[in-house]
CSV table of C-alpha atoms in Angstrom, one decimal:
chain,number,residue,atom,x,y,z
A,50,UNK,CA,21.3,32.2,113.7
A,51,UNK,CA,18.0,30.4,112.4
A,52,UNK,CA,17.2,31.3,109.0
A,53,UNK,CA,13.1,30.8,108.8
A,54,UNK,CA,11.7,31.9,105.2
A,55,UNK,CA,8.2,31.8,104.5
A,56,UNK,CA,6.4,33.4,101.8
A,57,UNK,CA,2.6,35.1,102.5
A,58,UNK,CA,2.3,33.6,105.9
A,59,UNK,CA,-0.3,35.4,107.3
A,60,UNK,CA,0.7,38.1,109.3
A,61,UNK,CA,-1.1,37.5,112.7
A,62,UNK,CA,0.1,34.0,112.7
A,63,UNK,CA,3.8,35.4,112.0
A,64,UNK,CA,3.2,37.9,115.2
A,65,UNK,CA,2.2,35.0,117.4
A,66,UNK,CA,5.7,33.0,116.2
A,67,UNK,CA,7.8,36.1,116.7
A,68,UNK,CA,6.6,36.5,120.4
A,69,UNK,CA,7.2,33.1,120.8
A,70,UNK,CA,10.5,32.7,119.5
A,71,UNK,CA,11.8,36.2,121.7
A,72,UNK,CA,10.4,34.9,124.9
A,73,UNK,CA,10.6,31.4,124.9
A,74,UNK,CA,13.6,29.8,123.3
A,75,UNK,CA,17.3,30.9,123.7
A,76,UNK,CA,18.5,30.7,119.8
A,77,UNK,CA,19.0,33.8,117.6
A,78,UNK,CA,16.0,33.9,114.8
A,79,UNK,CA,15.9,35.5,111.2
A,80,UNK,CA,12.1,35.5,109.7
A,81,UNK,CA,12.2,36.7,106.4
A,82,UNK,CA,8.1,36.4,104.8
A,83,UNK,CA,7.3,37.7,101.2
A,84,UNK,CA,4.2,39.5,101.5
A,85,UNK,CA,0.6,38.9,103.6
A,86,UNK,CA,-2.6,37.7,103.1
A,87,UNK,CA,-5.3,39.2,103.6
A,88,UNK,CA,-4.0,43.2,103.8
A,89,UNK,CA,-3.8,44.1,107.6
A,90,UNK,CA,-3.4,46.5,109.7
A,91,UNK,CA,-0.7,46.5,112.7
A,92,UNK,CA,-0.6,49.2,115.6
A,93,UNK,CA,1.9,49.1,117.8
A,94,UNK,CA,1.4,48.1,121.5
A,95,UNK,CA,0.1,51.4,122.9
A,96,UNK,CA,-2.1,52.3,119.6
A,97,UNK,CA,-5.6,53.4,119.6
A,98,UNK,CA,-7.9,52.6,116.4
A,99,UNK,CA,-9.8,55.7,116.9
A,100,UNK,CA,-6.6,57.8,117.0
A,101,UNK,CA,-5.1,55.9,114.1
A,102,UNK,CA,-7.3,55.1,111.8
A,103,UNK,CA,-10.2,55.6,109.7
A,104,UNK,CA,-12.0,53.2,111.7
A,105,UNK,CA,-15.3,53.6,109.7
A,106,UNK,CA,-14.0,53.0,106.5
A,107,UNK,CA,-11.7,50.1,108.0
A,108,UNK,CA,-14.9,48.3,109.1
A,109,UNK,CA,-16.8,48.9,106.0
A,110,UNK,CA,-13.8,47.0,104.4
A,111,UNK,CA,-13.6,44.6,106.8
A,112,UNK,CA,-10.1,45.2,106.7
A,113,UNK,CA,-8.6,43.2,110.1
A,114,UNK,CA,-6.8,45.7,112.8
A,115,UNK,CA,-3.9,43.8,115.1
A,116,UNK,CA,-2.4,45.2,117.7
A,117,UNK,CA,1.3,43.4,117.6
A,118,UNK,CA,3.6,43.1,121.4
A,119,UNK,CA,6.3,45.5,119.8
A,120,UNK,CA,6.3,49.3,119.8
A,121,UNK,CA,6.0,51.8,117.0
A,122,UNK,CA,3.7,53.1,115.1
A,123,UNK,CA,0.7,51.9,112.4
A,124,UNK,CA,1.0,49.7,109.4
A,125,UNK,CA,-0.8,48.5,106.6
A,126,UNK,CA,0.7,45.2,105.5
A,127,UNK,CA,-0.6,43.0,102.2
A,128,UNK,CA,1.2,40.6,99.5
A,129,UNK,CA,3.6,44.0,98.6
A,130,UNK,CA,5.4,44.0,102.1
A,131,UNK,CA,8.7,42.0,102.4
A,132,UNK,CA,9.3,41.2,106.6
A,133,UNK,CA,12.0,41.1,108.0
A,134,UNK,CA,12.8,40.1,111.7
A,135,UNK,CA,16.2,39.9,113.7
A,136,UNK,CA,15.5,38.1,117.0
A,137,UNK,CA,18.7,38.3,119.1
A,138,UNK,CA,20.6,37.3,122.3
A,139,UNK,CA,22.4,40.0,123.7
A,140,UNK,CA,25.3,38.0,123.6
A,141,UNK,CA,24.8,38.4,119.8
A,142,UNK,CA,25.7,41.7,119.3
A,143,UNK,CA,28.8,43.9,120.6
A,144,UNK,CA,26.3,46.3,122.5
A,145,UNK,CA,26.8,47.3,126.1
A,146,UNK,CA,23.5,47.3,126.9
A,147,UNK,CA,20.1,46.6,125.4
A,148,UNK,CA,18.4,49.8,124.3
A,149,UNK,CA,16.3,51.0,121.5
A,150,UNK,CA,18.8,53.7,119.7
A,151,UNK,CA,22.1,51.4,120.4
A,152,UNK,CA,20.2,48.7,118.5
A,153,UNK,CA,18.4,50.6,115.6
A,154,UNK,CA,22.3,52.0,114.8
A,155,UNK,CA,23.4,48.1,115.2
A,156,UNK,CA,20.3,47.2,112.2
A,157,UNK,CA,22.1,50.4,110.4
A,158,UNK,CA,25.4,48.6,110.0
A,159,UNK,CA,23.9,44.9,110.2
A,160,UNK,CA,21.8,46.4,106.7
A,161,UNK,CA,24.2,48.1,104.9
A,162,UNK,CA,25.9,45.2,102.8
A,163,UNK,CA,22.1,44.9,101.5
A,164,UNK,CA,22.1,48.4,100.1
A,165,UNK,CA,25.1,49.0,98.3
A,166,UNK,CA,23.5,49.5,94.8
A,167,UNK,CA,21.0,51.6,96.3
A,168,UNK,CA,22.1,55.7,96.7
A,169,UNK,CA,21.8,56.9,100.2
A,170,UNK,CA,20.9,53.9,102.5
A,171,UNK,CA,20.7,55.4,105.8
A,172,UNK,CA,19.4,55.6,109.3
A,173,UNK,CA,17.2,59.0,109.7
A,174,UNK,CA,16.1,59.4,113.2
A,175,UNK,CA,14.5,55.9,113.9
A,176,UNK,CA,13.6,55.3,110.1
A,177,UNK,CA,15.3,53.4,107.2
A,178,UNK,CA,15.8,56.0,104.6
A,179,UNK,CA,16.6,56.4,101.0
A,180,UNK,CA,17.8,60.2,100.8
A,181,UNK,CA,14.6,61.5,102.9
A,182,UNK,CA,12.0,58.9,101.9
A,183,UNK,CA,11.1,56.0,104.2
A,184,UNK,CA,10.7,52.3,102.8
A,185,UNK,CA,10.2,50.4,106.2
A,186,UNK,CA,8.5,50.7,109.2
A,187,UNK,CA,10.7,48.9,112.0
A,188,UNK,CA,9.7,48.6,115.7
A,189,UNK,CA,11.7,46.6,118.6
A,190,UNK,CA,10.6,44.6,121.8
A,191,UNK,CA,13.4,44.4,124.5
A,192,UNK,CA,13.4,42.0,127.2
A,193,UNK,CA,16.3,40.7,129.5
A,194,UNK,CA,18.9,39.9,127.7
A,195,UNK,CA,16.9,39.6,124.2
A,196,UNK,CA,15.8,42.0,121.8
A,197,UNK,CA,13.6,41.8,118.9
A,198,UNK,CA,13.4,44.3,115.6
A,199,UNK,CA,11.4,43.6,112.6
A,200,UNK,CA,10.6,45.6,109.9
A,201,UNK,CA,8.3,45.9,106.8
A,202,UNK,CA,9.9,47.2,103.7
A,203,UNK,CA,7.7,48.6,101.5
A,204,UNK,CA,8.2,46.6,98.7
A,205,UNK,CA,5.4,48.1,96.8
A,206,UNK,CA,2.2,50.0,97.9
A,207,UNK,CA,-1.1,50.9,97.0
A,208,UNK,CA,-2.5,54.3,98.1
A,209,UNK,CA,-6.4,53.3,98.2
A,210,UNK,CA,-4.9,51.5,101.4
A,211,UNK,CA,-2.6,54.4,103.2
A,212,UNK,CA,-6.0,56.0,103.0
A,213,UNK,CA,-7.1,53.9,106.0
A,214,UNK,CA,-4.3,55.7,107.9
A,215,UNK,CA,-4.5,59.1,110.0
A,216,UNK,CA,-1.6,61.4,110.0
A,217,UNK,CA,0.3,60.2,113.6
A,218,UNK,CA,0.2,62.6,116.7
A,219,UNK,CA,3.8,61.9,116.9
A,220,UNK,CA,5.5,62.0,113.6
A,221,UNK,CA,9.2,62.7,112.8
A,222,UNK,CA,10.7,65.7,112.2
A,223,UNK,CA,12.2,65.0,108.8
A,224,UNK,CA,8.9,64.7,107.7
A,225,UNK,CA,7.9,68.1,107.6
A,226,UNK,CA,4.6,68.4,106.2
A,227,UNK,CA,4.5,66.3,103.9
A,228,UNK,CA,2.1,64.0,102.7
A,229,UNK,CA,1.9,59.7,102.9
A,230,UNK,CA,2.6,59.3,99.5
A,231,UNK,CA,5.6,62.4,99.5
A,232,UNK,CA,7.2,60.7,102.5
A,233,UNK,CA,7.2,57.1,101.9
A,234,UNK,CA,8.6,55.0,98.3
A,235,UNK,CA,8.7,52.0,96.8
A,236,UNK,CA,11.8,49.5,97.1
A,237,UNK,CA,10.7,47.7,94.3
A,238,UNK,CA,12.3,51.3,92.3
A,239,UNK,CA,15.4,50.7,93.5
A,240,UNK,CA,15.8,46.8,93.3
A,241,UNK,CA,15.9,44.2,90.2
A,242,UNK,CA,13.8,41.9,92.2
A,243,UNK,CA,11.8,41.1,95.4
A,244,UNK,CA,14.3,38.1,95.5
A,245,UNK,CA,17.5,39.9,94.6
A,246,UNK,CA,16.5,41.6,97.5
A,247,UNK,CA,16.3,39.1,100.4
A,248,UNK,CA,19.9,37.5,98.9
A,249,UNK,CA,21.2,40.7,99.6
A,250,UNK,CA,19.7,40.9,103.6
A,251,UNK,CA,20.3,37.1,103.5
A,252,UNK,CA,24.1,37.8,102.4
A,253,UNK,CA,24.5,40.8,104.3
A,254,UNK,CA,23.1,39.3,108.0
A,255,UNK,CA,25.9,36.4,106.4
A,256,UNK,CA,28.3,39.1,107.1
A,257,UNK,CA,27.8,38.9,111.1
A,258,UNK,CA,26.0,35.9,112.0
A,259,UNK,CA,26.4,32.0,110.5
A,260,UNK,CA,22.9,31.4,108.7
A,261,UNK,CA,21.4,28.1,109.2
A,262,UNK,CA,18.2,27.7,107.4
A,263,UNK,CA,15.1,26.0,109.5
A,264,UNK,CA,11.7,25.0,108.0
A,265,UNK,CA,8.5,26.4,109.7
A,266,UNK,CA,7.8,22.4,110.4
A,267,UNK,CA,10.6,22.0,112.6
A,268,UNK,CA,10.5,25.3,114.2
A,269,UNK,CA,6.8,23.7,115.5
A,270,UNK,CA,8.6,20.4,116.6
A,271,UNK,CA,11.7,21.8,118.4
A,272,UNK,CA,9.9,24.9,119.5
A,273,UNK,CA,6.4,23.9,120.4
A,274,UNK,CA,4.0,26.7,121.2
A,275,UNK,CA,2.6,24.8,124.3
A,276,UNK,CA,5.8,26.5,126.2
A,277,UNK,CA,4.1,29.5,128.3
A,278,UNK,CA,5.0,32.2,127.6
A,279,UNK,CA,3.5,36.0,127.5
A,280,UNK,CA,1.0,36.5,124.5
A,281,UNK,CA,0.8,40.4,124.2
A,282,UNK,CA,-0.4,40.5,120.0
A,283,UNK,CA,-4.5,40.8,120.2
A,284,UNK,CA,-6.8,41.2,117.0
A,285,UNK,CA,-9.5,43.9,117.6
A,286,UNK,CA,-12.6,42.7,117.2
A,287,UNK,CA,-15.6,44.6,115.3
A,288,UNK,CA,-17.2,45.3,118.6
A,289,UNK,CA,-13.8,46.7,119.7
A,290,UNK,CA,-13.5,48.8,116.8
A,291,UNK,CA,-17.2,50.0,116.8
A,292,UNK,CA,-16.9,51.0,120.8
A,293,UNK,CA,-13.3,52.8,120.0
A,294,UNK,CA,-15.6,55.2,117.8
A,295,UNK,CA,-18.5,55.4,119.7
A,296,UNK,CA,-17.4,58.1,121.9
A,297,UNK,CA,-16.8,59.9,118.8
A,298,UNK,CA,-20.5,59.2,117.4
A,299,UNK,CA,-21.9,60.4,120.4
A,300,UNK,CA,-20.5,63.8,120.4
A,301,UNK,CA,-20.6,63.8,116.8
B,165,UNK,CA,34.1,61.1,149.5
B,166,UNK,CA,32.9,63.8,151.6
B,167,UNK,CA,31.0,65.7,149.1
B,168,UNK,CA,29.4,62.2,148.4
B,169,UNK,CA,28.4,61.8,152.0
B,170,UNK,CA,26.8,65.4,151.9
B,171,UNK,CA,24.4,64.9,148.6
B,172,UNK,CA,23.3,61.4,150.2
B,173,UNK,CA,22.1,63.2,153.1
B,174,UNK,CA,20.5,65.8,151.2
B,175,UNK,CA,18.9,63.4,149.1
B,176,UNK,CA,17.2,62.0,152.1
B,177,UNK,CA,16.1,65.0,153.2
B,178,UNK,CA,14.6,66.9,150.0
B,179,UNK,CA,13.6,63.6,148.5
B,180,UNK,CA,13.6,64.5,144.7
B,181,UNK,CA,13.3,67.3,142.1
B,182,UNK,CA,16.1,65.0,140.8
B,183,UNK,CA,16.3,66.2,137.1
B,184,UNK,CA,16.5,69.4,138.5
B,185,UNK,CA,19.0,68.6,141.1
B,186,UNK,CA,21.1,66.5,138.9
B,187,UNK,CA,24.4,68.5,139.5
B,188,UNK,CA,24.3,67.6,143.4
B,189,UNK,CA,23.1,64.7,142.9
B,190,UNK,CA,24.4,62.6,140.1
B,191,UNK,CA,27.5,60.5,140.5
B,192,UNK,CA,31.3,62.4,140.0
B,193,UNK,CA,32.1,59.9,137.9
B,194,UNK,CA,33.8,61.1,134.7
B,195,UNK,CA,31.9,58.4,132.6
B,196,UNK,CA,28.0,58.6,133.9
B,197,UNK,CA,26.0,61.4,134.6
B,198,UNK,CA,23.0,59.6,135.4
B,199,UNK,CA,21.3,60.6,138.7
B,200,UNK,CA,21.6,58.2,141.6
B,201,UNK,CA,20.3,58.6,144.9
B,202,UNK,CA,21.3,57.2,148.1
B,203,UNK,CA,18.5,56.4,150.0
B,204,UNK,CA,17.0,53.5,147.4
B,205,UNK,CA,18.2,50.3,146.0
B,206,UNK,CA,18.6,49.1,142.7
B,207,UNK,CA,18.1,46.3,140.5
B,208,UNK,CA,20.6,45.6,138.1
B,209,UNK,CA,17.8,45.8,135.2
B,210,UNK,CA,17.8,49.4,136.4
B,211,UNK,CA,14.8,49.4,138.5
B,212,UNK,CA,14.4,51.3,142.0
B,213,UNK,CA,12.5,50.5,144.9
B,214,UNK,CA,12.1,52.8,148.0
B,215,UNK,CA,11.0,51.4,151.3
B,216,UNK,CA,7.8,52.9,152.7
B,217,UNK,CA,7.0,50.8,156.0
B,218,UNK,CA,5.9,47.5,155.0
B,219,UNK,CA,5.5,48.7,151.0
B,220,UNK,CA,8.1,49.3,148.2
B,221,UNK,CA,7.6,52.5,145.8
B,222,UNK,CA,9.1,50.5,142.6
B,223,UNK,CA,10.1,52.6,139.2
B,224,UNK,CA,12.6,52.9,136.8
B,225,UNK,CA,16.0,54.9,137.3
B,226,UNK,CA,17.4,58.5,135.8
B,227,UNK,CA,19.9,56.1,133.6
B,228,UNK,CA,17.0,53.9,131.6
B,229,UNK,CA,15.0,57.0,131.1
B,230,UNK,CA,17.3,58.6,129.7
B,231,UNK,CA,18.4,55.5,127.5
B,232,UNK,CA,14.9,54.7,126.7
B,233,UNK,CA,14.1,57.8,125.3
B,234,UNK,CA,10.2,59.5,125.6
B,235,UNK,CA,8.3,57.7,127.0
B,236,UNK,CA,5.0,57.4,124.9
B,237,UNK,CA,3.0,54.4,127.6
B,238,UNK,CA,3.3,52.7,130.6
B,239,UNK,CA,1.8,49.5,130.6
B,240,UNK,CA,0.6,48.9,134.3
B,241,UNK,CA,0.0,46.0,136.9
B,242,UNK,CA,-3.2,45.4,138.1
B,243,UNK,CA,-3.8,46.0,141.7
B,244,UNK,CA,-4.1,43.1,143.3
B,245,UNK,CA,-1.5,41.0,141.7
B,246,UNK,CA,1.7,38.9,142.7
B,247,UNK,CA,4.8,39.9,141.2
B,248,UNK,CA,7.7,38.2,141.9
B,249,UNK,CA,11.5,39.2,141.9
B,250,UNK,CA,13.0,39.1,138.6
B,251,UNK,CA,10.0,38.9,136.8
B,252,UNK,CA,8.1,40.9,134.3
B,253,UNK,CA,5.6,43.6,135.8
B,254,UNK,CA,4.8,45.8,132.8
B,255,UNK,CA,6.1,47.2,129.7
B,256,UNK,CA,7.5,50.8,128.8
B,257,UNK,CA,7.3,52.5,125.3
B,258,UNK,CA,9.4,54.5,123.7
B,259,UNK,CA,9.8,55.8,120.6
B,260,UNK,CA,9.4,52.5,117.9
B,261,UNK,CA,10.5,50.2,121.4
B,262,UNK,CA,8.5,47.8,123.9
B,263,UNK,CA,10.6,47.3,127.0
B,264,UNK,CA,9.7,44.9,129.8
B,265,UNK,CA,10.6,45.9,133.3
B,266,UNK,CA,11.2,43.7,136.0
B,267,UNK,CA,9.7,43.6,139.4
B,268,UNK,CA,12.9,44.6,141.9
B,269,UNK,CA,10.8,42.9,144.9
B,270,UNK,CA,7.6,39.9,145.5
B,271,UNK,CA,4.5,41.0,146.9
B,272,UNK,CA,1.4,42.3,146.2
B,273,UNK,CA,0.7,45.3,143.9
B,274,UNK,CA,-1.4,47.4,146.6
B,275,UNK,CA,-1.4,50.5,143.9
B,276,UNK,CA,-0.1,51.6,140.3
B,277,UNK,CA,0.5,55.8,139.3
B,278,UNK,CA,-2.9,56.3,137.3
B,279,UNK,CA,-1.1,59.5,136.3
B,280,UNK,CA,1.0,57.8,133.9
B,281,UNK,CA,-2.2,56.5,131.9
B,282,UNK,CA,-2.2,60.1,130.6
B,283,UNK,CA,1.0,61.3,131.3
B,284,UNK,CA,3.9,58.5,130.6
B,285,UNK,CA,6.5,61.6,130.0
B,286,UNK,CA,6.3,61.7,134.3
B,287,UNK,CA,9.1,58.5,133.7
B,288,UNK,CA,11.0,60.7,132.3
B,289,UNK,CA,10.5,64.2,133.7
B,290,UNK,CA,10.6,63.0,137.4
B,291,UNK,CA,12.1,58.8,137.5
B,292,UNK,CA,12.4,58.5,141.6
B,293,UNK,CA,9.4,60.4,141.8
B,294,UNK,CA,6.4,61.7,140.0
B,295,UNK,CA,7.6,58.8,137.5
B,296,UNK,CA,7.0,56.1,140.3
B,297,UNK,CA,5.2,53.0,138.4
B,298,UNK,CA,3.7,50.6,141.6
B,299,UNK,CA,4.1,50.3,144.9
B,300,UNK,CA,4.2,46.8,146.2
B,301,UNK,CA,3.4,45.3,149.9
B,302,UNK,CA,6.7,43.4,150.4
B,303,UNK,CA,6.4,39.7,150.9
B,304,UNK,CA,10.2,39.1,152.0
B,305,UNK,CA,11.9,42.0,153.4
B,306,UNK,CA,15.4,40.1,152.6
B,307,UNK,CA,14.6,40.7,148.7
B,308,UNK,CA,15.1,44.7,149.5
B,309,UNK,CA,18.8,43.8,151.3
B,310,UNK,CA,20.0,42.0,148.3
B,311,UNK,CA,19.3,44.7,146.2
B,312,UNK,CA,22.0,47.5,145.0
B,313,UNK,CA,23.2,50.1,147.0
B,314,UNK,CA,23.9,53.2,145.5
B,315,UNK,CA,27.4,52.8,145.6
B,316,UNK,CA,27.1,49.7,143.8
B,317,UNK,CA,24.7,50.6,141.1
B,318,UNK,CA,27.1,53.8,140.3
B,319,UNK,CA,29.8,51.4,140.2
B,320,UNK,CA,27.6,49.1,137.2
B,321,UNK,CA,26.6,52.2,135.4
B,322,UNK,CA,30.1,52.8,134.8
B,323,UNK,CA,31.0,49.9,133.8
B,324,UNK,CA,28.4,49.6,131.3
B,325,UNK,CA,29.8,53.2,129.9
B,326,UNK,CA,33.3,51.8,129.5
């Protein structure tokens, strides 16, 4: 497995990579990126500003909306998020088949290692837990005989920005009612260091797959990104965002 | 075998309330209890086509439904387009999951189910048929022949349960 670590590579730019590495090369990828800049937010491939989002105040902040090629749900991503992506041949893993909850259980095992100081590491429906909080947001694209799964750990967070967020339609049921900041914490309570934790990921992926670290340079030589390939990630623009509310004005 | 041969020919005949039908329906085998019908074939990314004169009705089967979970969105073809066999047509999401499927057949996308635009749970609730996803004018009937039966695609689901 290629071991790619960058640190604040921006996070559309990152997107565009990931797609590229899933659908056109064969290897097995590991992107680990310390943080994003500027803050962003991602929706997942179905999402809908206007449902998600507080698109006014998002476009008074000028605060960029991308819609990313995975599934999942909404975001907000800045220099406080740690990512983390597993790109994988199927070959790669000791799974019958390639589908969402067989995988998400595989991430359980593949993370555990990384948690061992930390109480209560667990899978919770289809959300990295601590007891009943969540720390990471994870979504997966699946194609034949490939999978991807990345996810942003909440290293630290800053609640002027969950602000931007709607409550989902669809949320999960260990949730209950409660609020963003009552559901989520910060990993950065639980770990001595942003950097103590990727050597744990680094040495617990270690566990299952040979690590062989690869600069972003020759990831652009040996894996050139004028191989075609499907492009699904899109940035809304301001006249997207503006028409996804303007339904919403009218009636208003 | 013979109780085999009698839900094949009822499947022709009522043509599918399959979740509903699942006990006559689905394969005896101890291992699957996915629903498989007789009178389509089957690719082995778990895609269906049925035959309709020179069209194919193309979808997704009981067993990756019910691996993939709710379905949240369908991500349709436009009509008018080439797929080809083997290839990409569209995307299905389920919960936290983006999952291409793959075109069973070539040809021409000659319509897509609108009704999944508002309703993707149709994939699940009815796979072989409210759930249908395009239907395709056929460019080489041949495709269809080297396709699963439903023999053989019972025969891969339990393999893949082993």
């Amino acid at each position: 497995m290629k071991l790619l670590r960058l640190q604040g590579f921006p996070i559309l730019q990152q997107l565009y990579l990931e797609e590229r590495l899933l659908r056109a090369t064969t290897h097995n990828w590991c992107l680990i990126n310390q943080g994003t800049n500027p803050p962003a937010i991602i929706v997942g491939i179905s999402g809908k500003p206007e449902k998600l989002l507080d698109v006014k105040a998002v476009l008074q902040d000028n605060i960029p909306v991308i819609r990313r090629f995975s599934g999942g749900g909404t975001v907000i991503v800045d220099t406080d998020t740690v990512f983390v992506t597993l790109i994988c041949r199927r070959d790669a893993v000791t799974l019958p088949d390639l589908y969402p909850r067989p995988i998400m259980e595989w991430t359980e095992h593949l993370y555990l290692p990384a948690f061992q100081t930390v109480p209560s590491f667990h899978l919770l429906e289809h959300d990295y837990v601590l007891g009943d909080r969540k720390f990471g947001g994870n979504a997966q694209s699946i194609i034949k005989d490939r999978f991807l799964h990345h996810t942003s750990f909440l290293w630290d967070y800053q609640d002027f920005r969950m602000a931007y967020l709607k409550l989902p339609q669809r949320t999960p049921t260990y949730r209950l009612a409660r609020s963003h900041s009552d559901f989520i914490c910060r990993l950065k309570d639980y770990m001595p260091s942003r950097e103590a934790f990727t050597d744990y990921i680094v040495k617990a992926f270690e566990q299952q797959f040979r690590l062989q670290e690869i600069s972003l340079d020759e990831v652009e030589k040996t894996q050139p990104s004028s191989v075609p390939h499907i492009t699904s990630t899109q940035v809304f623009t301001t006249a997207d965002l503006q028409q996804s509310i303007m339904p919403l004005i009218v009636k208003g | 075998m013979a109780l085999r041969s009698l839900a094949g020919r009822a499947a022709v005949v009522f043509r599918l309330r399959c979740a509903t039908s699942s006990l006559v329906f689905s394969s005896h085998s101890p291992f699957s209890t996915a629903v498989v019908l007789d009178d389509l074939k089957y690719a082995k990314t778990h895609e269906w086509v049925r035959v309709e004169g020179d069209c194919g009705v193309v979808g997704i089967t009981h067993h990756a439904q019910e691996e993939l979970g709710d379905v949240v969105f369908v991500d349709l073809p436009e009509v008018g387009r080439q797929v080809a066999k083997g290839e990409s047509f569209g995307v299905v999401e389920s919960v936290k999951a983006a999952s291409d499927i793959y075109s069973p057949i070539s040809g021409e996308v000659v319509a897509v189910n609108s009704e999944l635009a508002d309703s993707p749970a149709l994939v699940n609730k009815g796979p072989f048929d409210e759930g249908w996803i395009m239907k395709v004018k056929l460019k080489d009937n041949e495709e269809v022949c080297s396709l699963l039966g439903a023999e053989k695609y019972r025969e891969l689901l339990e393999e893949s349960t082993h």
